[in-house]
């Protein structure tokens, strides 16, 4: 059913954010799409308007900047767009040893993964109260449940989103605002992610999901007001196993998995390095 309310999605131009935008539009939700400046954002916005008959507005913002978060809210308000679903999807991933990245990378990662969803939830809170029943959907990760080598800051940021979401859900229930956090496992969102996902164990490879499938499950569970959403049978199984597996065994299994992935990456990129040296 069409509505004059809008669903605001950050990180909406590609990957999981794109899948969410398409699924919400298919359910006749008007969309506010936010991402870094890129050609894909407006192209996707035009496609959604043409094929689903909903209203779409695109905003190019760097949400690692508090100023640009405030600018986004001000522009949405000045245009009179009424938001009743806020989807905090924008995030920065990365897999590497802590010492190998510059501190500036971690600062930006935390600004996007932690500060932006906190800031936007704060800014849009009065609007969500006014437009209730409404929803906040925060995109976390299975990595937020456990300690994973080479994902120390990323995992910490996703763990924050889980605690933030679950605590906020209790506070906002009285205003008829449901807060959900989705914790997906591996998804084939890009060509590189698809390649990496194929290097894992049999169980890991079989747990990988398409973003379109995860989006459909997520939205369905969000409207059911589920506080924590873990899409996929294998991902639910991983979560249960994580609860009961001793720390020493988890550490052994994770280290073996990452060594295998590092070995595969080294083999994959040796030919490229060799060509560069001989060119």
XYZ file of N, CA and C in Angstrom:
837
model
N 0.838 -1.194 0.000
C 0.000 0.000 0.000
C 0.874 1.245 0.000
N 0.546 2.201 -0.862
C 1.334 3.417 -0.957
C 1.115 4.293 0.278
N 2.151 5.017 0.644
C 2.087 5.918 1.777
C 2.877 7.177 1.452
N 2.593 8.254 2.144
C 3.360 9.485 1.955
C 4.606 9.507 2.829
N 4.754 8.482 3.684
C 5.958 8.397 4.497
C 7.131 7.893 3.651
N 8.339 8.099 4.177
C 9.555 7.701 3.463
C 10.409 6.777 4.329
N 11.084 5.845 3.641
C 12.097 4.993 4.251
C 13.458 5.546 3.868
N 14.251 5.927 4.861
C 15.582 6.485 4.603
C 16.611 5.380 4.788
N 17.428 5.161 3.746
C 18.436 4.088 3.758
C 19.812 4.686 3.486
N 20.748 4.480 4.390
C 22.117 4.929 4.154
C 22.910 3.804 3.494
N 23.960 4.187 2.758
C 24.737 3.186 2.023
C 23.879 2.471 1.007
N 23.021 3.244 0.310
C 21.952 2.637 -0.491
C 22.304 2.381 -1.948
N 23.470 2.766 -2.402
C 23.751 2.688 -3.838
C 24.196 1.312 -4.314
N 24.769 0.509 -3.423
C 25.292 -0.809 -3.825
C 25.056 -1.833 -2.722
N 25.342 -3.101 -3.030
C 25.354 -4.153 -2.029
C 24.048 -4.344 -1.297
N 24.148 -4.526 0.017
C 22.983 -4.806 0.841
C 22.019 -3.620 0.870
N 22.567 -2.394 0.887
C 21.713 -1.212 0.887
C 20.865 -1.127 -0.362
N 21.450 -1.456 -1.496
C 20.714 -1.482 -2.767
C 19.603 -2.529 -2.712
N 19.914 -3.714 -2.187
C 18.918 -4.780 -2.085
C 17.764 -4.361 -1.179
N 18.072 -3.683 -0.090
C 17.026 -3.180 0.803
C 16.146 -2.150 0.102
N 16.786 -1.231 -0.628
C 16.029 -0.192 -1.335
C 15.065 -0.798 -2.341
N 15.521 -1.789 -3.085
C 14.674 -2.428 -4.097
C 13.506 -3.180 -3.447
N 13.771 -3.842 -2.327
C 12.701 -4.609 -1.678
C 11.670 -3.690 -1.026
N 12.122 -2.620 -0.381
C 11.189 -1.651 0.191
C 10.335 -1.023 -0.915
N 10.985 -0.681 -2.043
C 10.257 -0.073 -3.165
C 9.226 -1.036 -3.736
N 9.584 -2.320 -3.801
C 8.647 -3.325 -4.307
C 7.412 -3.421 -3.416
N 7.569 -3.041 -2.145
C 6.442 -3.021 -1.212
C 5.784 -1.645 -1.143
N 6.108 -0.793 -2.140
C 5.485 0.515 -2.310
C 5.847 1.535 -1.232
N 7.085 1.454 -0.757
C 7.590 2.469 0.155
C 8.340 3.537 -0.641
N 8.069 4.795 -0.363
C 8.889 5.865 -0.906
C 10.268 5.795 -0.260
N 11.299 6.152 -1.030
C 12.671 5.922 -0.560
C 13.485 7.214 -0.562
N 14.240 7.419 0.509
C 15.312 8.421 0.555
C 16.613 7.630 0.571
N 17.395 7.776 -0.496
C 18.636 7.024 -0.630
C 19.826 7.934 -0.339
N 20.725 7.451 0.505
C 21.901 8.231 0.896
C 23.151 7.405 0.637
N 24.146 8.025 0.010
C 25.439 7.352 -0.156
C 26.492 8.393 -0.481
N 27.728 7.953 -0.538
C 28.798 8.817 -1.033
C 28.499 9.181 -2.488
N 29.037 10.305 -2.969
C 28.806 10.679 -4.373
C 29.218 9.566 -5.325
N 28.280 9.123 -6.159
C 28.580 8.097 -7.157
C 27.475 8.083 -8.204
N 27.831 7.649 -9.401
C 26.886 7.609 -10.513
C 25.751 6.614 -10.237
N 26.072 5.527 -9.531
C 25.104 4.463 -9.292
C 23.901 4.929 -8.486
N 24.100 5.905 -7.598
C 23.015 6.339 -6.719
C 21.844 6.892 -7.517
N 22.096 7.849 -8.393
C 21.005 8.454 -9.158
C 20.435 7.478 -10.177
N 21.293 6.647 -10.771
C 20.794 5.641 -11.718
C 19.816 4.683 -11.033
N 20.177 4.246 -9.818
C 19.300 3.340 -9.073
C 18.011 4.056 -8.680
N 18.137 5.315 -8.267
C 16.954 6.082 -7.913
C 15.989 6.210 -9.083
N 16.525 6.495 -10.262
C 15.686 6.610 -11.467
C 15.022 5.275 -11.807
N 15.783 4.201 -11.663
C 15.259 2.866 -11.963
C 14.094 2.534 -11.025
N 14.257 2.824 -9.746
C 13.212 2.515 -8.769
C 11.943 3.320 -9.055
N 12.109 4.602 -9.325
C 10.935 5.433 -9.623
C 10.181 4.923 -10.843
N 10.935 4.566 -11.870
C 10.323 4.138 -13.134
C 9.632 2.790 -12.996
N 10.236 1.858 -12.248
C 9.735 0.485 -12.216
C 8.770 0.192 -11.068
N 8.805 0.995 -10.019
C 7.949 0.709 -8.867
C 6.920 1.803 -8.594
N 7.040 2.934 -9.275
C 6.051 3.990 -9.135
C 6.023 4.649 -7.769
N 7.176 4.692 -7.096
C 7.256 5.354 -5.793
C 8.138 6.600 -5.932
N 8.105 7.449 -4.919
C 8.951 8.646 -4.919
C 10.328 8.292 -4.374
N 11.354 8.834 -5.018
C 12.727 8.572 -4.577
C 13.511 9.883 -4.563
N 14.202 10.131 -3.469
C 15.108 11.276 -3.371
C 16.494 10.758 -3.038
N 17.512 11.316 -3.695
C 18.891 10.867 -3.508
C 19.723 11.987 -2.882
N 20.494 11.647 -1.887
C 21.376 12.594 -1.223
C 22.785 12.018 -1.174
N 23.737 12.792 -1.679
C 25.139 12.374 -1.659
C 25.820 12.979 -0.433
N 26.112 12.122 0.535
C 26.675 12.592 1.800
C 27.777 11.655 2.274
N 28.793 12.238 2.911
C 29.822 11.466 3.601
C 29.434 11.436 5.074
N 28.858 10.345 5.526
C 28.302 10.277 6.869
C 29.358 10.096 7.954
N 30.637 10.054 7.561
C 31.683 10.067 8.580
C 31.822 11.462 9.176
N 31.161 12.436 8.557
C 31.171 13.819 9.026
C 29.870 14.121 9.769
N 29.976 14.534 11.023
C 28.781 14.905 11.790
C 28.047 16.061 11.119
N 28.818 16.970 10.520
C 28.207 18.103 9.823
C 27.306 17.629 8.685
N 27.781 16.637 7.936
C 26.980 16.160 6.809
C 25.772 15.341 7.276
N 25.875 14.695 8.428
C 24.697 14.044 9.024
C 23.643 15.096 9.345
N 24.090 16.206 9.935
C 23.170 17.296 10.258
C 22.589 17.929 9.008
N 23.425 18.063 7.971
C 22.951 18.630 6.703
C 21.883 17.739 6.078
N 22.092 16.433 6.149
C 21.101 15.494 5.613
C 19.764 15.685 6.315
N 19.797 15.727 7.631
C 18.548 15.896 8.381
C 17.873 17.221 8.029
N 18.666 18.291 7.964
C 18.106 19.618 7.650
C 17.466 19.643 6.270
N 18.121 19.029 5.292
C 17.584 19.026 3.925
C 16.304 18.202 3.831
N 16.291 17.050 4.492
C 15.085 16.216 4.495
C 13.929 16.979 5.157
N 14.218 17.670 6.244
C 13.181 18.424 6.955
C 12.670 19.594 6.122
N 13.586 20.336 5.489
C 13.185 21.484 4.678
C 12.319 21.070 3.496
N 12.560 19.864 2.974
C 11.759 19.363 1.858
C 10.426 18.774 2.316
N 10.209 18.725 3.628
C 8.953 18.219 4.159
C 8.769 16.728 3.998
N 9.877 15.967 3.902
C 9.788 14.515 3.733
C 9.618 13.849 5.102
N 8.563 13.088 5.257
C 8.222 12.470 6.539
C 8.798 11.055 6.613
N 9.782 10.866 7.490
C 10.459 9.573 7.616
C 9.814 8.748 8.728
N 9.427 7.531 8.401
C 8.921 6.629 9.453
C 9.722 5.326 9.551
N 10.700 5.148 8.647
C 11.634 4.018 8.753
C 13.047 4.541 8.490
N 13.933 4.345 9.455
C 15.332 4.749 9.317
C 16.190 3.499 9.272
N 16.917 3.318 8.178
C 17.785 2.150 8.015
C 19.241 2.610 8.016
N 19.955 2.308 9.087
C 21.373 2.655 9.197
C 22.203 1.494 8.661
N 22.470 1.557 7.359
C 23.181 0.460 6.691
C 24.620 0.806 6.341
N 24.933 2.075 6.129
C 26.276 2.469 5.690
C 27.333 1.951 6.663
N 28.409 1.419 6.123
C 29.466 0.900 6.983
C 30.756 0.692 6.214
N 31.843 0.615 6.951
C 33.158 0.320 6.374
C 33.646 -0.995 6.968
N 33.967 -1.960 6.113
C 34.480 -3.244 6.556
C 35.999 -3.244 6.566
N 36.562 -4.396 6.269
C 38.021 -4.498 6.224
C 38.517 -5.674 7.034
N 39.516 -6.357 6.494
C 40.130 -7.505 7.169
C 41.636 -7.342 7.098
N 42.251 -7.067 8.244
C 43.706 -6.876 8.258
C 44.182 -6.873 9.710
N 45.489 -7.083 9.887
C 46.055 -6.984 11.223
C 46.018 -5.527 11.680
N 45.759 -5.333 12.964
C 45.550 -4.003 13.532
C 46.682 -3.044 13.186
N 47.922 -3.534 13.251
C 49.078 -2.662 13.038
C 49.257 -2.233 11.581
N 48.579 -2.906 10.660
C 48.799 -2.634 9.236
C 48.011 -1.443 8.695
N 46.993 -0.997 9.429
C 46.173 0.121 8.962
C 46.567 1.404 9.674
N 46.412 2.531 8.972
C 46.647 3.829 9.595
C 45.519 4.113 10.583
N 45.831 4.877 11.623
C 44.803 5.202 12.615
C 43.645 5.963 11.970
N 43.938 6.747 10.948
C 42.884 7.509 10.256
C 41.824 6.581 9.669
N 42.240 5.378 9.232
C 41.274 4.407 8.707
C 40.309 3.969 9.807
N 40.854 3.655 10.990
C 40.004 3.197 12.085
C 39.069 4.307 12.569
N 39.576 5.527 12.559
C 38.722 6.652 12.975
C 37.525 6.789 12.033
N 37.798 6.709 10.728
C 36.703 6.820 9.762
C 35.757 5.628 9.890
N 36.304 4.443 10.118
C 35.485 3.243 10.283
C 34.529 3.408 11.466
N 35.028 3.930 12.558
C 34.183 4.143 13.729
C 33.191 5.280 13.509
N 33.609 6.306 12.802
C 32.697 7.421 12.496
C 31.504 6.937 11.675
N 31.782 6.064 10.694
C 30.699 5.550 9.831
C 29.880 4.475 10.540
N 30.563 3.515 11.162
C 29.874 2.349 11.720
C 29.185 2.625 13.048
N 29.712 3.582 13.813
C 29.189 3.846 15.157
C 28.535 5.219 15.267
N 29.286 6.264 14.932
C 28.789 7.619 15.163
C 27.637 7.989 14.229
N 27.721 7.599 12.957
C 26.668 7.975 12.005
C 25.302 7.399 12.389
N 25.188 6.085 12.650
C 23.866 5.575 13.050
C 23.368 6.155 14.366
N 24.301 6.431 15.288
C 23.900 7.044 16.563
C 23.377 8.456 16.323
N 24.097 9.209 15.510
C 23.724 10.592 15.206
C 22.389 10.666 14.464
N 22.230 9.849 13.427
C 20.997 9.886 12.631
C 19.789 9.427 13.450
N 19.972 8.433 14.300
C 18.881 7.983 15.173
C 18.461 9.115 16.103
N 19.426 9.854 16.595
C 19.150 10.987 17.481
C 18.429 12.107 16.732
N 18.932 12.437 15.539
C 18.358 13.540 14.768
C 16.928 13.261 14.325
N 16.656 12.028 13.900
C 15.337 11.692 13.353
C 14.354 11.186 14.409
N 14.763 11.176 15.668
C 13.923 10.579 16.705
C 12.561 11.254 16.832
N 12.540 12.579 16.865
C 11.257 13.284 16.994
C 10.346 13.019 15.799
N 10.943 12.914 14.601
C 10.158 12.605 13.404
C 9.563 11.200 13.491
N 10.353 10.257 13.980
C 9.878 8.884 14.109
C 8.755 8.791 15.139
N 8.862 9.576 16.213
C 7.789 9.621 17.205
C 6.507 10.148 16.573
N 6.649 11.225 15.818
C 5.488 11.870 15.196
C 4.840 10.975 14.142
N 5.659 10.178 13.463
C 5.166 9.361 12.341
C 4.938 7.899 12.726
N 4.851 7.621 13.998
C 4.685 6.229 14.439
C 3.323 5.677 13.998
N 3.221 4.336 13.826
C 4.257 3.344 14.139
C 5.440 3.450 13.182
N 6.628 3.413 13.729
C 7.826 3.602 12.925
C 8.911 2.610 13.349
N 10.007 2.621 12.576
C 11.058 1.617 12.781
C 12.442 2.235 12.625
N 13.385 1.708 13.401
C 14.815 1.916 13.171
C 15.413 0.532 12.919
N 16.127 0.408 11.809
C 16.819 -0.848 11.490
C 18.308 -0.563 11.396
N 19.089 -1.153 12.284
C 20.544 -1.007 12.255
C 21.168 -2.283 11.700
N 22.156 -2.106 10.823
C 22.797 -3.257 10.180
C 24.112 -3.566 10.890
N 24.111 -4.668 11.623
C 25.297 -5.133 12.328
C 25.900 -6.294 11.534
N 26.412 -7.290 12.227
C 27.063 -8.423 11.569
C 27.227 -9.559 12.569
N 27.338 -10.788 12.055
C 27.683 -11.912 12.932
C 29.027 -11.677 13.619
N 29.894 -10.888 12.974
C 31.208 -10.588 13.550
C 31.084 -9.815 14.856
N 29.921 -9.216 15.105
C 29.723 -8.479 16.339
C 29.478 -9.365 17.547
N 29.278 -10.668 17.309
C 29.022 -11.600 18.408
C 30.292 -12.235 18.957
N 31.349 -12.284 18.138
C 32.534 -13.029 18.568
C 33.805 -12.282 18.180
N 34.896 -12.707 18.799
C 36.205 -12.087 18.524
C 36.824 -12.762 17.307
N 36.981 -12.002 16.228
C 37.500 -12.548 14.976
C 38.838 -11.893 14.645
N 39.905 -12.669 14.435
C 41.187 -12.090 14.059
C 41.065 -11.234 12.807
N 41.762 -10.123 12.798
C 41.833 -9.184 11.680
C 40.525 -8.412 11.462
N 39.578 -8.554 12.386
C 38.350 -7.758 12.314
C 38.077 -7.103 13.667
N 39.153 -6.665 14.324
C 39.055 -6.187 15.690
C 38.206 -4.913 15.822
N 38.466 -3.899 15.016
C 37.706 -2.646 15.117
C 36.328 -2.810 14.466
N 36.292 -3.489 13.325
C 35.006 -3.742 12.654
C 34.058 -4.512 13.580
N 34.564 -5.610 14.174
C 33.738 -6.407 15.066
C 33.265 -5.609 16.268
N 34.161 -4.780 16.802
C 33.790 -3.933 17.939
C 32.692 -2.951 17.577
N 32.773 -2.383 16.379
C 31.759 -1.413 15.940
C 30.406 -2.091 15.742
N 30.423 -3.319 15.237
C 29.174 -4.039 15.011
C 28.581 -4.540 16.336
N 29.434 -4.849 17.298
C 28.965 -5.212 18.624
C 28.271 -4.026 19.279
N 28.838 -2.847 19.096
C 28.201 -1.619 19.613
C 26.784 -1.480 19.072
N 26.611 -1.692 17.773
C 25.292 -1.532 17.164
C 24.275 -2.488 17.781
N 24.707 -3.680 18.141
C 23.792 -4.640 18.767
C 23.324 -4.153 20.129
N 24.243 -3.701 20.966
C 23.874 -3.233 22.300
C 23.082 -1.928 22.224
N 23.492 -1.043 21.334
C 22.781 0.224 21.131
C 21.338 -0.037 20.717
N 21.154 -0.925 19.755
C 19.822 -1.211 19.221
C 18.920 -1.847 20.267
N 19.449 -2.829 20.970
C 18.618 -3.559 21.937
C 18.243 -2.669 23.121
N 19.151 -1.810 23.550
C 18.839 -0.875 24.647
C 17.823 0.167 24.186
N 18.035 0.686 22.964
C 17.136 1.710 22.433
C 15.730 1.151 22.232
N 15.643 -0.123 21.886
C 14.337 -0.758 21.671
C 13.470 -0.678 22.922
N 14.087 -0.895 24.086
C 13.334 -0.810 25.344
C 12.836 0.618 25.583
N 13.686 1.597 25.301
C 13.328 2.993 25.543
C 12.202 3.482 24.640
N 12.248 3.064 23.372
C 11.345 3.644 22.373
C 10.046 2.870 22.188
N 9.924 1.730 22.850
C 8.711 0.934 22.722
C 7.473 1.735 23.116
N 7.618 2.597 24.116
C 6.486 3.397 24.593
C 5.989 4.393 23.545
N 6.835 4.706 22.561
C 6.456 5.648 21.497
C 6.009 4.928 20.228
N 5.878 3.617 20.315
C 5.503 2.786 19.161
C 6.561 2.861 18.056
N 7.825 2.916 18.488
C 8.966 2.852 17.566
C 9.674 1.522 17.825
N 9.704 0.660 16.835
C 10.381 -0.630 16.962
C 11.818 -0.499 16.474
N 12.746 -1.008 17.242
C 14.165 -0.975 16.861
C 14.638 -2.399 16.638
N 15.180 -2.654 15.450
C 15.697 -3.981 15.101
C 17.155 -3.865 14.697
N 17.913 -4.914 14.942
C 19.288 -4.981 14.450
C 19.437 -6.284 13.680
N 19.936 -6.198 12.458
C 20.143 -7.377 11.636
C 21.625 -7.734 11.658
N 21.907 -9.030 11.814
C 23.285 -9.500 11.925
C 23.550 -10.540 10.843
N 23.791 -10.108 9.609
C 24.028 -11.064 8.529
C 25.416 -11.682 8.631
N 25.557 -12.840 7.998
C 26.876 -13.430 7.817
C 27.440 -12.941 6.487
N 28.259 -13.775 5.860
C 28.884 -13.397 4.593
C 27.832 -13.257 3.488
N 28.007 -12.221 2.668
C 27.124 -11.995 1.525
C 27.966 -11.715 0.286
N 27.455 -12.132 -0.863
C 28.133 -11.867 -2.139
C 27.720 -10.492 -2.663
N 28.259 -9.446 -2.020
C 27.863 -8.087 -2.378
C 28.719 -7.490 -3.492
N 29.969 -7.969 -3.637
C 30.854 -7.483 -4.693
C 31.608 -8.678 -5.288
N 32.299 -8.441 -6.403
C 33.079 -9.510 -7.034
C 34.180 -10.008 -6.096
N 34.828 -9.072 -5.367
C 35.897 -9.461 -4.448
C 35.344 -10.285 -3.283
N 34.208 -9.843 -2.727
C 33.597 -10.601 -1.640
C 33.181 -11.995 -2.111
N 32.668 -12.077 -3.320
C 32.256 -13.367 -3.872
C 33.452 -14.300 -3.979
N 34.576 -13.780 -4.461
C 35.788 -14.589 -4.592
C 36.288 -15.043 -3.219
N 36.339 -14.122 -2.265
C 36.807 -14.457 -0.917
C 35.911 -15.507 -0.262
N 34.610 -15.353 -0.462
C 33.675 -16.290 0.157
C 33.845 -17.707 -0.358
N 34.356 -17.840 -1.585
C 34.561 -19.159 -2.162
C 35.804 -19.853 -1.607
N 36.640 -19.101 -0.864
C 37.880 -19.683 -0.354
C 37.714 -20.336 1.005
N 36.531 -20.207 1.601
C 36.309 -20.735 2.942
C 36.041 -22.233 2.956
N 35.720 -22.727 4.137
C 35.389 -24.142 4.313
C 34.052 -24.451 3.638
N 33.721 -25.750 3.581
C 32.446 -26.156 2.983
C 31.284 -25.488 3.700
N 31.349 -25.479 5.023
C 30.264 -24.898 5.814
C 30.167 -23.400 5.585
N 31.326 -22.753 5.519
C 31.342 -21.306 5.320
C 30.801 -20.949 3.937
N 31.212 -21.714 2.927
C 30.743 -21.443 1.561
C 29.237 -21.624 1.450
N 28.704 -22.625 2.160
C 27.267 -22.884 2.089
C 26.450 -21.894 2.903
N 27.094 -21.157 3.787
C 26.371 -20.176 4.598
C 26.254 -18.817 3.906
N 27.037 -18.611 2.841
C 27.014 -17.326 2.127
C 25.641 -17.116 1.483
N 25.125 -15.891 1.607
C 23.789 -15.590 1.099
C 23.819 -14.437 0.105
N 22.835 -14.405 -0.759
C 22.670 -13.280 -1.674
C 22.056 -12.108 -0.920
N 22.521 -10.889 -1.177
C 21.962 -9.732 -0.459
C 20.462 -9.571 -0.664
N 19.960 -9.968 -1.826
C 18.520 -9.851 -2.090
C 17.707 -10.750 -1.159
N 18.240 -11.929 -0.878
C 17.555 -12.874 0.021
C 17.595 -12.343 1.450
N 18.761 -11.838 1.857
C 18.909 -11.290 3.206
C 17.995 -10.084 3.398
N 17.893 -9.242 2.376
C 17.032 -8.056 2.460
C 15.576 -8.442 2.676
N 15.118 -9.432 1.930
C 13.712 -9.864 2.030
C 13.406 -10.399 3.431
N 14.304 -11.235 3.962
C 14.122 -11.776 5.314
C 14.154 -10.653 6.343
N 15.105 -9.746 6.182
C 15.290 -8.653 7.135
C 14.052 -7.774 7.236
N 13.522 -7.376 6.097
C 12.357 -6.482 6.094
C 11.137 -7.178 6.681
N 10.974 -8.438 6.339
C 9.845 -9.196 6.888
C 9.922 -9.256 8.414
N 11.124 -9.569 8.943
C 11.294 -9.674 10.394
C 11.208 -8.306 11.062
N 11.668 -7.265 10.374
C 11.600 -5.915 10.930
C 10.154 -5.511 11.185
N 9.277 -5.799 10.212
C 7.869 -5.447 10.375
C 7.190 -6.305 11.450
N 7.791 -7.451 11.777
C 7.302 -8.262 12.889
C 7.880 -7.786 14.227
N 8.688 -6.724 14.158
C 9.288 -6.084 15.338
C 10.267 -7.005 16.076
N 10.983 -7.826 15.314
C 12.010 -8.671 15.918
C 13.196 -7.794 16.338
N 13.643 -7.945 17.559
C 14.737 -7.109 18.064
C 16.066 -7.467 17.403
N 16.350 -8.769 17.285
C 17.596 -9.239 16.671
C 17.236 -10.182 15.528
N 17.780 -9.884 14.346
C 17.475 -10.669 13.148
C 18.765 -11.325 12.656
N 18.764 -12.651 12.595
C 19.910 -13.392 12.042
C 19.393 -14.182 10.846
N 19.635 -13.703 9.633
C 19.089 -14.386 8.454
C 19.878 -15.647 8.108
N 19.168 -16.706 7.739
C 19.819 -17.912 7.237
C 20.019 -18.987 8.290
N 19.762 -20.240 7.894
C 19.881 -21.381 8.809
C 21.297 -21.531 9.348
N 22.306 -21.486 8.454
C 23.687 -21.700 8.884
C 24.157 -20.583 9.808
N 23.730 -19.358 9.551
C 24.127 -18.246 10.406
C 23.537 -18.392 11.808
N 22.294 -18.847 11.882
C 21.686 -19.114 13.200
C 22.459 -20.228 13.909
N 22.884 -21.237 13.142
C 23.635 -22.344 13.722
C 24.995 -21.863 14.231
N 25.678 -21.000 13.425
C 26.959 -20.439 13.864
C 26.798 -19.710 15.191
N 25.717 -18.939 15.295
C 25.482 -18.165 16.521
C 25.295 -19.087 17.724
N 24.540 -20.161 17.556
C 24.324 -21.092 18.655
C 25.606 -21.823 19.028
N 26.388 -22.210 18.004
C 27.664 -22.891 18.268
C 28.637 -21.967 18.989
N 28.611 -20.685 18.627
C 29.497 -19.710 19.264
C 29.220 -19.610 20.758
N 27.953 -19.778 21.136
C 27.577 -19.676 22.550
C 28.143 -20.816 23.388
N 28.286 -21.993 22.772
C 28.660 -23.179 23.553
C 30.086 -23.669 23.302
N 30.758 -23.127 22.274
C 32.113 -23.592 21.947
C 33.145 -22.931 22.858
N 34.050 -23.709 23.451
C 35.104 -23.136 24.309
C 35.971 -22.145 23.527
N 36.457 -21.132 24.199
C 37.244 -20.083 23.560
C 38.486 -20.598 22.867
N 39.172 -21.583 23.480
C 40.403 -22.114 22.894
C 40.135 -22.806 21.566
N 39.004 -23.520 21.476
C 38.650 -24.205 20.237
C 38.258 -23.202 19.160
N 37.505 -22.163 19.551
C 37.124 -21.122 18.586
C 38.365 -20.443 18.023
N 39.320 -20.155 18.901
C 40.551 -19.499 18.466
C 41.315 -20.366 17.467
N 41.405 -21.673 17.744
C 42.092 -22.610 16.857
C 41.416 -22.655 15.482
N 40.088 -22.784 15.468
C 39.345 -22.874 14.206
C 39.451 -21.582 13.397
N 39.341 -20.440 14.070
C 39.414 -19.154 13.372
C 40.802 -18.920 12.773
N 41.824 -19.244 13.548
C 43.192 -19.055 13.045
C 43.453 -19.924 11.818
N 42.981 -21.166 11.841
C 43.134 -22.055 10.691
C 42.421 -21.498 9.462
N 41.206 -20.976 9.683
C 40.427 -20.430 8.573
C 41.130 -19.237 7.950
N 41.659 -18.340 8.778
C 42.323 -17.152 8.244
C 43.648 -17.482 7.566
N 44.359 -18.477 8.063
C 45.592 -18.905 7.400
C 45.295 -19.437 6.002
N 44.211 -20.191 5.886
C 43.808 -20.727 4.585
C 43.462 -19.604 3.620
N 42.719 -18.610 4.121
C 42.329 -17.487 3.267
C 43.542 -16.670 2.838
N 44.482 -16.457 3.766
C 45.699 -15.704 3.441
C 46.500 -16.436 2.369
N 46.577 -17.758 2.500
C 47.303 -18.560 1.519
C 46.674 -18.434 0.138
N 45.345 -18.496 0.074
C 44.623 -18.373 -1.200
C 44.821 -17.000 -1.809
N 44.800 -15.955 -0.961
C 45.003 -14.582 -1.454
C 46.399 -14.411 -2.032
N 47.391 -14.990 -1.331
C 48.776 -14.884 -1.813
C 48.918 -15.543 -3.176
N 48.357 -16.730 -3.338
C 48.434 -17.438 -4.614
C 47.734 -16.658 -5.724
N 46.621 -16.044 -5.383
C 45.813 -15.333 -6.390
C 46.523 -14.108 -6.907
N 47.296 -13.415 -6.043
C 47.887 -12.159 -6.443
C 49.342 -12.260 -6.871
N 49.964 -13.446 -6.755
C 51.343 -13.615 -7.220
C 51.487 -13.327 -8.713
N 50.598 -13.847 -9.576
C 50.742 -13.564 -11.001
C 50.661 -12.079 -11.320
N 49.829 -11.353 -10.615
C 49.691 -9.916 -10.861
C 50.981 -9.210 -10.495
N 51.566 -9.556 -9.320
C 52.812 -8.933 -8.893
C 53.937 -9.240 -9.885
N 53.973 -10.486 -10.365
C 55.019 -10.901 -11.302
C 54.915 -10.097 -12.602
N 53.699 -9.932 -13.090
C 53.507 -9.162 -14.318
C 53.940 -7.726 -14.155
N 53.658 -7.145 -12.958
C 54.040 -5.754 -12.714
C 55.561 -5.602 -12.715
N 56.269 -6.602 -12.166
C 57.722 -6.519 -12.112
C 58.365 -6.662 -13.490
N 57.746 -7.465 -14.348
C 58.350 -7.732 -15.655
C 57.867 -6.767 -16.748
N 56.870 -5.916 -16.394
C 56.312 -5.006 -17.406
C 57.312 -3.909 -17.764
